[in-house]
PDB file of N, CA and C in Angstrom:
ATOM      1  N   HIS S   1       0.832  -1.159   0.007  1.00 73.00           N
ATOM      2  CA  HIS S   1       0.197  -0.131   0.111  1.00 73.00           C
ATOM      3  C   HIS S   1       0.969   1.176  -0.039  1.00 73.00           C
ATOM      4  N   VAL S   2       0.405   2.070  -0.980  1.00 68.00           N
ATOM      5  CA  VAL S   2       1.199   3.630  -0.699  1.00 68.00           C
ATOM      6  C   VAL S   2       0.539   4.449  -0.246  1.00 68.00           C
ATOM      7  N   GLN S   3       0.812   5.352   0.609  1.00 67.00           N
ATOM      8  CA  GLN S   3      -0.008   6.230   1.038  1.00 67.00           C
ATOM      9  C   GLN S   3       0.699   7.622   1.372  1.00 67.00           C
ATOM     10  N   LEU S   4      -0.095   8.535   0.732  1.00 59.00           N
ATOM     11  CA  LEU S   4       0.218  10.183   1.282  1.00 59.00           C
ATOM     12  C   LEU S   4       0.175  10.374   2.722  1.00 59.00           C
ATOM     13  N   VAL S   5       1.011  10.894   3.214  1.00 63.00           N
ATOM     14  CA  VAL S   5       1.054  11.169   4.698  1.00 63.00           C
ATOM     15  C   VAL S   5       1.886  12.553   4.678  1.00 63.00           C
ATOM     16  N   ASP S   6       0.865  13.264   6.183  1.00 52.00           N
ATOM     17  CA  ASP S   6       1.102  14.536   6.230  1.00 52.00           C
ATOM     18  C   ASP S   6       1.267  15.441   5.077  1.00 52.00           C
ATOM     19  N   SER S   7       0.778  15.344   4.393  1.00 59.00           N
ATOM     20  CA  SER S   7       0.830  16.276   3.236  1.00 59.00           C
ATOM     21  C   SER S   7      -0.298  15.830   2.148  1.00 59.00           C
ATOM     22  N   GLU S   8      -1.240  16.848   2.512  1.00 72.00           N
ATOM     23  CA  GLU S   8      -2.742  16.458   1.694  1.00 72.00           C
ATOM     24  C   GLU S   8      -3.020  17.486   0.584  1.00 72.00           C
ATOM     25  N   GLY S   9      -1.795  18.254   0.172  1.00 79.00           N
ATOM     26  CA  GLY S   9      -1.994  19.593  -0.693  1.00 79.00           C
ATOM     27  C   GLY S   9      -2.890  20.145  -0.452  1.00 79.00           C
ATOM     28  N   GLY S  10      -3.755  20.986  -1.124  1.00 87.00           N
ATOM     29  CA  GLY S  10      -4.170  22.004  -0.886  1.00 87.00           C
ATOM     30  C   GLY S  10      -4.137  23.325  -1.950  1.00 87.00           C
ATOM     31  N   LEU S  11      -4.720  24.696  -1.367  1.00 93.00           N
ATOM     32  CA  LEU S  11      -4.447  25.747  -2.346  1.00 93.00           C
ATOM     33  C   LEU S  11      -3.418  26.672  -1.706  1.00 93.00           C
ATOM     34  N   VAL S  12      -2.252  26.877  -2.464  1.00 95.00           N
ATOM     35  CA  VAL S  12      -1.286  27.561  -2.254  1.00 95.00           C
ATOM     36  C   VAL S  12      -0.930  28.520  -3.379  1.00 95.00           C
ATOM     37  N   GLN S  13      -0.851  29.848  -2.782  1.00 96.00           N
ATOM     38  CA  GLN S  13      -0.460  31.229  -3.912  1.00 96.00           C
ATOM     39  C   GLN S  13       0.680  30.707  -4.844  1.00 96.00           C
ATOM     40  N   ALA S  14       0.708  31.577  -5.748  1.00 98.00           N
ATOM     41  CA  ALA S  14       1.699  31.613  -6.892  1.00 98.00           C
ATOM     42  C   ALA S  14       3.014  32.241  -6.008  1.00 98.00           C
ATOM     43  N   GLY S  15       3.851  31.195  -6.464  1.00 98.00           N
ATOM     44  CA  GLY S  15       5.166  31.858  -5.539  1.00 98.00           C
ATOM     45  C   GLY S  15       5.744  30.965  -4.255  1.00 98.00           C
ATOM     46  N   GLY S  16       4.792  30.614  -3.985  1.00 97.00           N
ATOM     47  CA  GLY S  16       4.818  29.776  -2.720  1.00 97.00           C
ATOM     48  C   GLY S  16       5.228  28.629  -2.606  1.00 97.00           C
ATOM     49  N   SER S  17       5.467  27.282  -1.407  1.00 96.00           N
ATOM     50  CA  SER S  17       5.967  26.290  -1.262  1.00 96.00           C
ATOM     51  C   SER S  17       4.892  25.024  -0.888  1.00 96.00           C
ATOM     52  N   LEU S  18       5.329  24.119  -1.200  1.00 95.00           N
ATOM     53  CA  LEU S  18       4.762  22.962  -0.472  1.00 95.00           C
ATOM     54  C   LEU S  18       5.659  21.586  -0.780  1.00 95.00           C
ATOM     55  N   THR S  19       5.306  21.056   0.319  1.00 94.00           N
ATOM     56  CA  THR S  19       6.157  19.412   0.210  1.00 94.00           C
ATOM     57  C   THR S  19       5.048  18.263   0.419  1.00 94.00           C
ATOM     58  N   LEU S  20       4.768  17.605  -0.379  1.00 94.00           N
ATOM     59  CA  LEU S  20       4.512  16.438  -0.395  1.00 94.00           C
ATOM     60  C   LEU S  20       5.399  14.888  -0.095  1.00 94.00           C
ATOM     61  N   SER S  21       4.874  13.986   0.611  1.00 92.00           N
ATOM     62  CA  SER S  21       5.045  13.146   0.943  1.00 92.00           C
ATOM     63  C   SER S  21       4.627  11.580   0.548  1.00 92.00           C
ATOM     64  N   CYS S  22       5.236  10.672   0.639  1.00 92.00           N
ATOM     65  CA  CYS S  22       4.543   9.538   0.144  1.00 92.00           C
ATOM     66  C   CYS S  22       5.314   8.150   0.722  1.00 92.00           C
ATOM     67  N   ALA S  23       4.415   7.556   1.625  1.00 90.00           N
ATOM     68  CA  ALA S  23       5.039   6.255   2.273  1.00 90.00           C
ATOM     69  C   ALA S  23       4.865   4.849   1.844  1.00 90.00           C
ATOM     70  N   ALA S  24       5.709   3.991   1.576  1.00 90.00           N
ATOM     71  CA  ALA S  24       5.301   2.859   1.196  1.00 90.00           C
ATOM     72  C   ALA S  24       5.460   1.820   2.081  1.00 90.00           C
ATOM     73  N   SER S  25       4.228   1.132   2.296  1.00 88.00           N
ATOM     74  CA  SER S  25       4.152   0.207   3.276  1.00 88.00           C
ATOM     75  C   SER S  25       5.462  -1.139   3.415  1.00 88.00           C
ATOM     76  N   LYS S  26       5.796  -1.559   4.722  1.00 86.00           N
ATOM     77  CA  LYS S  26       6.630  -2.814   4.709  1.00 86.00           C
ATOM     78  C   LYS S  26       6.412  -3.727   3.654  1.00 86.00           C
ATOM     79  N   SER S  27       5.268  -3.895   3.525  1.00 85.00           N
ATOM     80  CA  SER S  27       5.030  -5.007   2.403  1.00 85.00           C
ATOM     81  C   SER S  27       5.358  -5.376   1.113  1.00 85.00           C
ATOM     82  N   ILE S  28       5.908  -3.559   0.875  1.00 86.00           N
ATOM     83  CA  ILE S  28       6.565  -3.355  -0.613  1.00 86.00           C
ATOM     84  C   ILE S  28       7.735  -3.747  -0.593  1.00 86.00           C
ATOM     85  N   PHE S  29       8.295  -4.606  -0.914  1.00 80.00           N
ATOM     86  CA  PHE S  29      10.054  -4.977  -0.791  1.00 80.00           C
ATOM     87  C   PHE S  29      10.782  -4.601  -2.049  1.00 80.00           C
ATOM     88  N   ARG S  30      11.714  -4.501  -2.137  1.00 87.00           N
ATOM     89  CA  ARG S  30      12.701  -4.001  -3.310  1.00 87.00           C
ATOM     90  C   ARG S  30      12.259  -3.100  -4.141  1.00 87.00           C
ATOM     91  N   ILE S  31      12.340  -2.000  -3.493  1.00 89.00           N
ATOM     92  CA  ILE S  31      11.759  -0.930  -4.046  1.00 89.00           C
ATOM     93  C   ILE S  31      12.865  -0.477  -4.889  1.00 89.00           C
ATOM     94  N   HIS S  32      12.603  -0.471  -6.425  1.00 92.00           N
ATOM     95  CA  HIS S  32      13.755   0.560  -6.956  1.00 92.00           C
ATOM     96  C   HIS S  32      13.661   1.755  -7.397  1.00 92.00           C
ATOM     97  N   ALA S  33      12.428   2.189  -7.281  1.00 94.00           N
ATOM     98  CA  ALA S  33      12.542   3.934  -7.629  1.00 94.00           C
ATOM     99  C   ALA S  33      10.917   4.574  -7.177  1.00 94.00           C
ATOM    100  N   MET S  34      10.973   5.430  -7.074  1.00 94.00           N
ATOM    101  CA  MET S  34       9.940   6.367  -6.141  1.00 94.00           C
ATOM    102  C   MET S  34       9.704   7.480  -7.412  1.00 94.00           C
ATOM    103  N   VAL S  35       8.567   7.609  -7.540  1.00 96.00           N
ATOM    104  CA  VAL S  35       8.134   8.710  -8.690  1.00 96.00           C
ATOM    105  C   VAL S  35       7.086   9.366  -8.475  1.00 96.00           C
ATOM    106  N   TRP S  36       6.726  10.898  -8.643  1.00 96.00           N
ATOM    107  CA  TRP S  36       5.968  11.601  -8.827  1.00 96.00           C
ATOM    108  C   TRP S  36       5.355  11.897 -10.275  1.00 96.00           C
ATOM    109  N   TYR S  37       4.009  11.650 -10.200  1.00 96.00           N
ATOM    110  CA  TYR S  37       3.215  12.131 -11.442  1.00 96.00           C
ATOM    111  C   TYR S  37       2.284  13.241 -11.032  1.00 96.00           C
ATOM    112  N   ARG S  38       1.690  13.829 -11.992  1.00 97.00           N
ATOM    113  CA  ARG S  38       0.683  14.917 -11.845  1.00 97.00           C
ATOM    114  C   ARG S  38      -0.185  14.713 -13.095  1.00 97.00           C
ATOM    115  N   GLN S  39      -1.515  15.331 -12.860  1.00 97.00           N
ATOM    116  CA  GLN S  39      -2.237  15.227 -13.839  1.00 97.00           C
ATOM    117  C   GLN S  39      -3.355  16.367 -13.987  1.00 97.00           C
ATOM    118  N   ALA S  40      -3.584  17.130 -14.747  1.00 97.00           N
ATOM    119  CA  ALA S  40      -4.171  18.528 -14.613  1.00 97.00           C
ATOM    120  C   ALA S  40      -5.706  18.253 -15.352  1.00 97.00           C
ATOM    121  N   PRO S  41      -6.679  18.775 -15.298  1.00 92.00           N
ATOM    122  CA  PRO S  41      -8.033  18.200 -15.704  1.00 92.00           C
ATOM    123  C   PRO S  41      -7.905  18.373 -17.265  1.00 92.00           C
ATOM    124  N   GLY S  42      -8.433  17.292 -17.890  1.00 94.00           N
ATOM    125  CA  GLY S  42      -8.257  17.559 -19.095  1.00 94.00           C
ATOM    126  C   GLY S  42      -7.106  17.181 -19.973  1.00 94.00           C
ATOM    127  N   LYS S  43      -6.079  16.974 -19.225  1.00 95.00           N
ATOM    128  CA  LYS S  43      -4.681  16.803 -19.779  1.00 95.00           C
ATOM    129  C   LYS S  43      -4.008  15.562 -19.374  1.00 95.00           C
ATOM    130  N   GLN S  44      -2.964  14.806 -20.023  1.00 96.00           N
ATOM    131  CA  GLN S  44      -2.435  13.678 -19.728  1.00 96.00           C
ATOM    132  C   GLN S  44      -1.640  13.630 -18.448  1.00 96.00           C
ATOM    133  N   ARG S  45      -1.523  12.429 -17.924  1.00 96.00           N
ATOM    134  CA  ARG S  45      -0.732  12.237 -17.091  1.00 96.00           C
ATOM    135  C   ARG S  45       0.562  12.732 -17.613  1.00 96.00           C
ATOM    136  N   GLU S  46       1.880  13.073 -16.225  1.00 97.00           N
ATOM    137  CA  GLU S  46       3.309  13.596 -17.031  1.00 97.00           C
ATOM    138  C   GLU S  46       3.885  13.052 -15.687  1.00 97.00           C
ATOM    139  N   LEU S  47       5.264  12.719 -15.931  1.00 98.00           N
ATOM    140  CA  LEU S  47       5.957  12.565 -14.898  1.00 98.00           C
ATOM    141  C   LEU S  47       6.976  13.788 -14.473  1.00 98.00           C
ATOM    142  N   VAL S  48       6.849  14.015 -13.320  1.00 98.00           N
ATOM    143  CA  VAL S  48       7.339  15.160 -12.605  1.00 98.00           C
ATOM    144  C   VAL S  48       8.522  15.206 -11.908  1.00 98.00           C
ATOM    145  N   ALA S  49       8.784  13.882 -11.219  1.00 98.00           N
ATOM    146  CA  ALA S  49      10.585  13.591 -10.940  1.00 98.00           C
ATOM    147  C   ALA S  49      10.173  12.003 -10.590  1.00 98.00           C
ATOM    148  N   ASP S  50      11.573  11.768 -10.681  1.00 97.00           N
ATOM    149  CA  ASP S  50      11.709  10.322 -10.147  1.00 97.00           C
ATOM    150  C   ASP S  50      12.933  10.125  -9.129  1.00 97.00           C
ATOM    151  N   ILE S  51      13.186   9.146  -8.510  1.00 97.00           N
ATOM    152  CA  ILE S  51      14.404   9.063  -7.913  1.00 97.00           C
ATOM    153  C   ILE S  51      14.382   7.300  -7.632  1.00 97.00           C
ATOM    154  N   THR S  52      15.907   7.066  -7.571  1.00 93.00           N
ATOM    155  CA  THR S  52      16.035   5.745  -7.709  1.00 93.00           C
ATOM    156  C   THR S  52      16.662   5.299  -6.171  1.00 93.00           C
ATOM    157  N   ARG S  53      16.452   4.389  -5.640  1.00 85.00           N
ATOM    158  CA  ARG S  53      17.132   3.415  -4.858  1.00 85.00           C
ATOM    159  C   ARG S  53      18.533   4.044  -4.041  1.00 85.00           C
ATOM    160  N   ASP S  54      19.418   4.380  -5.016  1.00 87.00           N
ATOM    161  CA  ASP S  54      20.459   5.106  -4.760  1.00 87.00           C
ATOM    162  C   ASP S  54      20.763   6.328  -4.981  1.00 87.00           C
ATOM    163  N   GLY S  55      19.616   7.018  -5.024  1.00 91.00           N
ATOM    164  CA  GLY S  55      19.739   8.840  -5.054  1.00 91.00           C
ATOM    165  C   GLY S  55      19.716   9.580  -6.342  1.00 91.00           C
ATOM    166  N   ARG S  56      19.687   8.732  -7.543  1.00 96.00           N
ATOM    167  CA  ARG S  56      19.479   9.396  -9.130  1.00 96.00           C
ATOM    168  C   ARG S  56      18.311   9.781  -9.305  1.00 96.00           C
ATOM    169  N   THR S  57      18.210  10.927  -9.510  1.00 98.00           N
ATOM    170  CA  THR S  57      17.232  11.793  -9.847  1.00 98.00           C
ATOM    171  C   THR S  57      16.856  12.323 -11.205  1.00 98.00           C
ATOM    172  N   ASN S  58      15.724  12.231 -11.639  1.00 98.00           N
ATOM    173  CA  ASN S  58      15.045  12.860 -13.067  1.00 98.00           C
ATOM    174  C   ASN S  58      14.186  13.937 -12.697  1.00 98.00           C
ATOM    175  N   TYR S  59      14.018  14.897 -13.686  1.00 98.00           N
ATOM    176  CA  TYR S  59      12.927  15.766 -13.662  1.00 98.00           C
ATOM    177  C   TYR S  59      12.561  16.177 -14.908  1.00 98.00           C
ATOM    178  N   ALA S  60      11.298  16.781 -14.883  1.00 98.00           N
ATOM    179  CA  ALA S  60      10.549  17.053 -15.681  1.00 98.00           C
ATOM    180  C   ALA S  60      11.122  18.581 -16.255  1.00 98.00           C
ATOM    181  N   ASP S  61      11.328  18.846 -17.380  1.00 98.00           N
ATOM    182  CA  ASP S  61      11.719  20.084 -17.656  1.00 98.00           C
ATOM    183  C   ASP S  61      11.127  21.334 -17.107  1.00 98.00           C
ATOM    184  N   SER S  62       9.783  21.157 -17.010  1.00 97.00           N
ATOM    185  CA  SER S  62       8.855  22.353 -16.544  1.00 97.00           C
ATOM    186  C   SER S  62       9.267  22.536 -14.797  1.00 97.00           C
ATOM    187  N   VAL S  63       9.813  21.598 -14.125  1.00 98.00           N
ATOM    188  CA  VAL S  63       9.895  21.941 -12.938  1.00 98.00           C
ATOM    189  C   VAL S  63      11.358  21.815 -12.436  1.00 98.00           C
ATOM    190  N   LYS S  64      12.495  21.744 -13.152  1.00 98.00           N
ATOM    191  CA  LYS S  64      13.883  21.695 -13.068  1.00 98.00           C
ATOM    192  C   LYS S  64      14.208  22.916 -12.296  1.00 98.00           C
ATOM    193  N   GLY S  65      14.977  23.091 -11.315  1.00 98.00           N
ATOM    194  CA  GLY S  65      14.985  23.995 -10.482  1.00 98.00           C
ATOM    195  C   GLY S  65      13.935  24.626  -9.343  1.00 98.00           C
ATOM    196  N   ARG S  66      13.183  24.211  -9.366  1.00 98.00           N
ATOM    197  CA  ARG S  66      11.771  24.492  -8.675  1.00 98.00           C
ATOM    198  C   ARG S  66      11.471  23.141  -7.898  1.00 98.00           C
ATOM    199  N   PHE S  67      11.443  22.008  -8.266  1.00 98.00           N
ATOM    200  CA  PHE S  67      11.293  21.173  -7.601  1.00 98.00           C
ATOM    201  C   PHE S  67      12.628  19.684  -7.126  1.00 98.00           C
ATOM    202  N   THR S  68      12.313  19.543  -6.216  1.00 98.00           N
ATOM    203  CA  THR S  68      13.141  18.820  -5.619  1.00 98.00           C
ATOM    204  C   THR S  68      12.681  17.109  -4.996  1.00 98.00           C
ATOM    205  N   ILE S  69      12.848  16.081  -5.544  1.00 98.00           N
ATOM    206  CA  ILE S  69      12.536  14.858  -5.112  1.00 98.00           C
ATOM    207  C   ILE S  69      13.484  14.436  -4.155  1.00 98.00           C
ATOM    208  N   SER S  70      13.465  13.559  -3.231  1.00 95.00           N
ATOM    209  CA  SER S  70      14.210  13.011  -1.958  1.00 95.00           C
ATOM    210  C   SER S  70      13.294  11.749  -1.564  1.00 95.00           C
ATOM    211  N   ARG S  71      14.428  11.305  -0.885  1.00 93.00           N
ATOM    212  CA  ARG S  71      13.978   9.696  -0.434  1.00 93.00           C
ATOM    213  C   ARG S  71      14.353   9.595   1.223  1.00 93.00           C
ATOM    214  N   ASP S  72      14.053   8.896   1.885  1.00 91.00           N
ATOM    215  CA  ASP S  72      14.713   8.500   2.934  1.00 91.00           C
ATOM    216  C   ASP S  72      14.135   6.791   2.693  1.00 91.00           C
ATOM    217  N   ASN S  73      15.050   5.815   2.653  1.00 86.00           N
ATOM    218  CA  ASN S  73      15.024   4.505   2.380  1.00 86.00           C
ATOM    219  C   ASN S  73      14.492   4.032   3.639  1.00 86.00           C
ATOM    220  N   ALA S  74      15.131   4.818   4.676  1.00 88.00           N
ATOM    221  CA  ALA S  74      14.819   3.555   6.198  1.00 88.00           C
ATOM    222  C   ALA S  74      13.309   4.055   6.396  1.00 88.00           C
ATOM    223  N   LYS S  75      12.773   4.782   5.923  1.00 90.00           N
ATOM    224  CA  LYS S  75      11.184   5.329   6.096  1.00 90.00           C
ATOM    225  C   LYS S  75      10.180   4.708   5.038  1.00 90.00           C
ATOM    226  N   ARG S  76      11.226   4.462   3.881  1.00 89.00           N
ATOM    227  CA  ARG S  76      10.416   4.159   2.881  1.00 89.00           C
ATOM    228  C   ARG S  76       9.535   5.161   1.930  1.00 89.00           C
ATOM    229  N   THR S  77       9.801   6.556   2.288  1.00 92.00           N
ATOM    230  CA  THR S  77       9.435   7.487   1.979  1.00 92.00           C
ATOM    231  C   THR S  77       9.964   8.500   0.817  1.00 92.00           C
ATOM    232  N   VAL S  78       9.289   8.820   0.093  1.00 93.00           N
ATOM    233  CA  VAL S  78       9.805   9.933  -1.314  1.00 93.00           C
ATOM    234  C   VAL S  78       8.950  11.049  -0.829  1.00 93.00           C
ATOM    235  N   TYR S  79       9.679  12.178  -1.091  1.00 95.00           N
ATOM    236  CA  TYR S  79       9.339  13.586  -0.930  1.00 95.00           C
ATOM    237  C   TYR S  79       9.426  14.465  -2.101  1.00 95.00           C
ATOM    238  N   LEU S  80       8.384  15.287  -2.458  1.00 96.00           N
ATOM    239  CA  LEU S  80       8.506  16.159  -3.556  1.00 96.00           C
ATOM    240  C   LEU S  80       8.025  17.614  -2.995  1.00 96.00           C
ATOM    241  N   GLN S  81       9.515  18.292  -2.949  1.00 96.00           N
ATOM    242  CA  GLN S  81       9.473  19.681  -2.403  1.00 96.00           C
ATOM    243  C   GLN S  81       9.164  20.362  -3.379  1.00 96.00           C
ATOM    244  N   MET S  82       8.249  21.557  -3.522  1.00 97.00           N
ATOM    245  CA  MET S  82       7.945  22.454  -4.615  1.00 97.00           C
ATOM    246  C   MET S  82       8.003  23.577  -3.985  1.00 97.00           C
ATOM    247  N   ASN S  83       8.852  24.534  -4.889  1.00 98.00           N
ATOM    248  CA  ASN S  83       9.130  25.905  -4.615  1.00 98.00           C
ATOM    249  C   ASN S  83       8.471  26.833  -5.969  1.00 98.00           C
ATOM    250  N   SER S  84       8.815  28.237  -5.600  1.00 98.00           N
ATOM    251  CA  SER S  84       7.998  28.903  -6.906  1.00 98.00           C
ATOM    252  C   SER S  84       7.062  28.186  -7.802  1.00 98.00           C
ATOM    253  N   LEU S  85       5.822  28.042  -6.664  1.00 98.00           N
ATOM    254  CA  LEU S  85       4.866  27.308  -7.521  1.00 98.00           C
ATOM    255  C   LEU S  85       4.060  28.217  -8.568  1.00 98.00           C
ATOM    256  N   LYS S  86       3.673  27.846  -9.516  1.00 98.00           N
ATOM    257  CA  LYS S  86       2.972  28.521 -10.509  1.00 98.00           C
ATOM    258  C   LYS S  86       1.663  28.098 -10.585  1.00 98.00           C
ATOM    259  N   PRO S  87       0.865  28.673 -11.028  1.00 97.00           N
ATOM    260  CA  PRO S  87      -0.548  28.342 -11.589  1.00 97.00           C
ATOM    261  C   PRO S  87      -0.699  26.970 -12.239  1.00 97.00           C
ATOM    262  N   GLU S  88       0.177  27.224 -13.443  1.00 97.00           N
ATOM    263  CA  GLU S  88       0.438  25.905 -14.286  1.00 97.00           C
ATOM    264  C   GLU S  88       0.762  24.612 -13.492  1.00 97.00           C
ATOM    265  N   ASP S  89       0.993  24.531 -12.506  1.00 97.00           N
ATOM    266  CA  ASP S  89       1.662  23.370 -11.489  1.00 97.00           C
ATOM    267  C   ASP S  89       0.166  23.198 -11.121  1.00 97.00           C
ATOM    268  N   THR S  90      -0.891  23.253 -11.099  1.00 97.00           N
ATOM    269  CA  THR S  90      -2.253  23.174 -10.697  1.00 97.00           C
ATOM    270  C   THR S  90      -2.494  21.918 -10.877  1.00 97.00           C
ATOM    271  N   ALA S  91      -2.743  20.655 -10.289  1.00 97.00           N
ATOM    272  CA  ALA S  91      -2.684  19.339 -10.985  1.00 97.00           C
ATOM    273  C   ALA S  91      -3.000  18.391  -9.334  1.00 97.00           C
ATOM    274  N   ARG S  92      -3.468  17.078 -10.048  1.00 95.00           N
ATOM    275  CA  ARG S  92      -3.500  16.103  -8.894  1.00 95.00           C
ATOM    276  C   ARG S  92      -2.239  15.541  -8.853  1.00 95.00           C
ATOM    277  N   TYR S  93      -1.666  15.579  -8.082  1.00 95.00           N
ATOM    278  CA  TYR S  93      -0.103  14.492  -8.058  1.00 95.00           C
ATOM    279  C   TYR S  93      -0.240  13.197  -7.206  1.00 95.00           C
ATOM    280  N   TYR S  94       0.240  12.432  -7.945  1.00 94.00           N
ATOM    281  CA  TYR S  94       0.323  11.108  -7.391  1.00 94.00           C
ATOM    282  C   TYR S  94       1.767  10.501  -7.420  1.00 94.00           C
ATOM    283  N   CYS S  95       1.869   9.857  -6.295  1.00 94.00           N
ATOM    284  CA  CYS S  95       3.322   9.056  -6.057  1.00 94.00           C
ATOM    285  C   CYS S  95       2.960   7.544  -6.606  1.00 94.00           C
ATOM    286  N   GLU S  96       4.341   6.998  -7.017  1.00 94.00           N
ATOM    287  CA  GLU S  96       3.906   5.722  -7.873  1.00 94.00           C
ATOM    288  C   GLU S  96       5.768   4.931  -7.103  1.00 94.00           C
ATOM    289  N   VAL S  97       5.419   3.781  -6.842  1.00 93.00           N
ATOM    290  CA  VAL S  97       6.551   3.099  -5.903  1.00 93.00           C
ATOM    291  C   VAL S  97       6.653   1.866  -6.755  1.00 93.00           C
ATOM    292  N   GLU S  98       7.604   1.820  -7.640  1.00 93.00           N
ATOM    293  CA  GLU S  98       8.250   0.391  -8.617  1.00 93.00           C
ATOM    294  C   GLU S  98       9.055  -0.233  -7.402  1.00 93.00           C
ATOM    295  N   SER S  99       8.712  -1.620  -7.723  1.00 90.00           N
ATOM    296  CA  SER S  99       8.945  -2.564  -6.789  1.00 90.00           C
ATOM    297  C   SER S  99       9.804  -3.760  -7.926  1.00 90.00           C
ATOM    298  N   LEU S 100      10.032  -4.686  -7.538  1.00 86.00           N
ATOM    299  CA  LEU S 100      10.620  -5.835  -7.921  1.00 86.00           C
ATOM    300  C   LEU S 100       9.249  -6.637  -8.776  1.00 86.00           C
ATOM    301  N   LEU S 101       8.268  -6.815  -8.185  1.00 85.00           N
ATOM    302  CA  LEU S 101       7.124  -7.808  -8.670  1.00 85.00           C
ATOM    303  C   LEU S 101       5.923  -6.929  -9.240  1.00 85.00           C
ATOM    304  N   LYS S 102       5.823  -5.244  -8.917  1.00 89.00           N
ATOM    305  CA  LYS S 102       4.800  -4.605  -9.299  1.00 89.00           C
ATOM    306  C   LYS S 102       5.104  -3.381  -8.859  1.00 89.00           C
ATOM    307  N   ASN S 103       4.058  -2.463  -9.662  1.00 92.00           N
ATOM    308  CA  ASN S 103       4.105  -0.779  -9.136  1.00 92.00           C
ATOM    309  C   ASN S 103       2.707  -0.569  -8.363  1.00 92.00           C
ATOM    310  N   TYR S 104       3.044   0.470  -7.631  1.00 92.00           N
ATOM    311  CA  TYR S 104       1.715   0.667  -6.349  1.00 92.00           C
ATOM    312  C   TYR S 104       1.688   2.083  -6.848  1.00 92.00           C
ATOM    313  N   TRP S 105       0.584   2.733  -6.823  1.00 91.00           N
ATOM    314  CA  TRP S 105      -0.017   3.921  -7.220  1.00 91.00           C
ATOM    315  C   TRP S 105      -0.689   4.555  -5.589  1.00 91.00           C
ATOM    316  N   GLY S 106      -0.158   5.610  -5.395  1.00 90.00           N
ATOM    317  CA  GLY S 106      -0.911   6.339  -4.168  1.00 90.00           C
ATOM    318  C   GLY S 106      -2.139   6.858  -4.426  1.00 90.00           C
ATOM    319  N   GLN S 107      -3.109   7.197  -3.684  1.00 89.00           N
ATOM    320  CA  GLN S 107      -4.584   8.153  -4.243  1.00 89.00           C
ATOM    321  C   GLN S 107      -4.898   9.307  -4.677  1.00 89.00           C
ATOM    322  N   GLY S 108      -3.396  10.076  -4.434  1.00 91.00           N
ATOM    323  CA  GLY S 108      -3.135  11.154  -5.453  1.00 91.00           C
ATOM    324  C   GLY S 108      -3.776  12.194  -4.367  1.00 91.00           C
ATOM    325  N   THR S 109      -3.080  13.382  -4.158  1.00 93.00           N
ATOM    326  CA  THR S 109      -3.325  14.933  -3.741  1.00 93.00           C
ATOM    327  C   THR S 109      -3.883  15.833  -4.577  1.00 93.00           C
ATOM    328  N   GLN S 110      -4.445  16.655  -4.553  1.00 94.00           N
ATOM    329  CA  GLN S 110      -5.101  18.192  -5.336  1.00 94.00           C
ATOM    330  C   GLN S 110      -4.468  18.833  -4.932  1.00 94.00           C
ATOM    331  N   VAL S 111      -3.131  19.720  -5.758  1.00 96.00           N
ATOM    332  CA  VAL S 111      -2.625  20.870  -5.260  1.00 96.00           C
ATOM    333  C   VAL S 111      -2.999  21.883  -6.445  1.00 96.00           C
ATOM    334  N   THR S 112      -3.727  22.862  -5.883  1.00 96.00           N
ATOM    335  CA  THR S 112      -3.998  23.990  -6.646  1.00 96.00           C
ATOM    336  C   THR S 112      -3.348  25.321  -5.986  1.00 96.00           C
ATOM    337  N   VAL S 113      -2.711  25.862  -7.285  1.00 97.00           N
ATOM    338  CA  VAL S 113      -1.951  26.917  -6.898  1.00 97.00           C
ATOM    339  C   VAL S 113      -2.474  28.132  -7.616  1.00 97.00           C
ATOM    340  N   SER S 114      -2.811  29.404  -6.887  1.00 96.00           N
ATOM    341  CA  SER S 114      -3.690  30.240  -7.562  1.00 96.00           C
ATOM    342  C   SER S 114      -2.290  31.848  -7.706  1.00 96.00           C
ATOM    343  N   SER S 115      -3.271  32.258  -8.559  1.00 93.00           N
ATOM    344  CA  SER S 115      -2.258  33.518  -9.131  1.00 93.00           C
ATOM    345  C   SER S 115      -2.243  34.694  -8.285  1.00 93.00           C
TER     346      SER S 115
END
């Protein structure tokens, strides 16, 4: 099970910051990567950032320099620190945990950035 914890999203003013967190249950073993996706209404889901177990990261061009993905392997948790938020960042954000056997998805949380 993948659960967003202590970060329910919400309404944020442009230029503000917000950090999302997503924890994988202990029943999910051999995690290879954790990924953040987002999907805005009427648009396709897009990859925001991902991080491997050894810390390698990848970002969408649209968020480079503003978002930071990190992880705590001991806590089995991935974080997405979002700074300098823009209205175009408004979307429902999902975390995905990629394990040896299968991928797991969180329920997602809405992030709305007002101008």
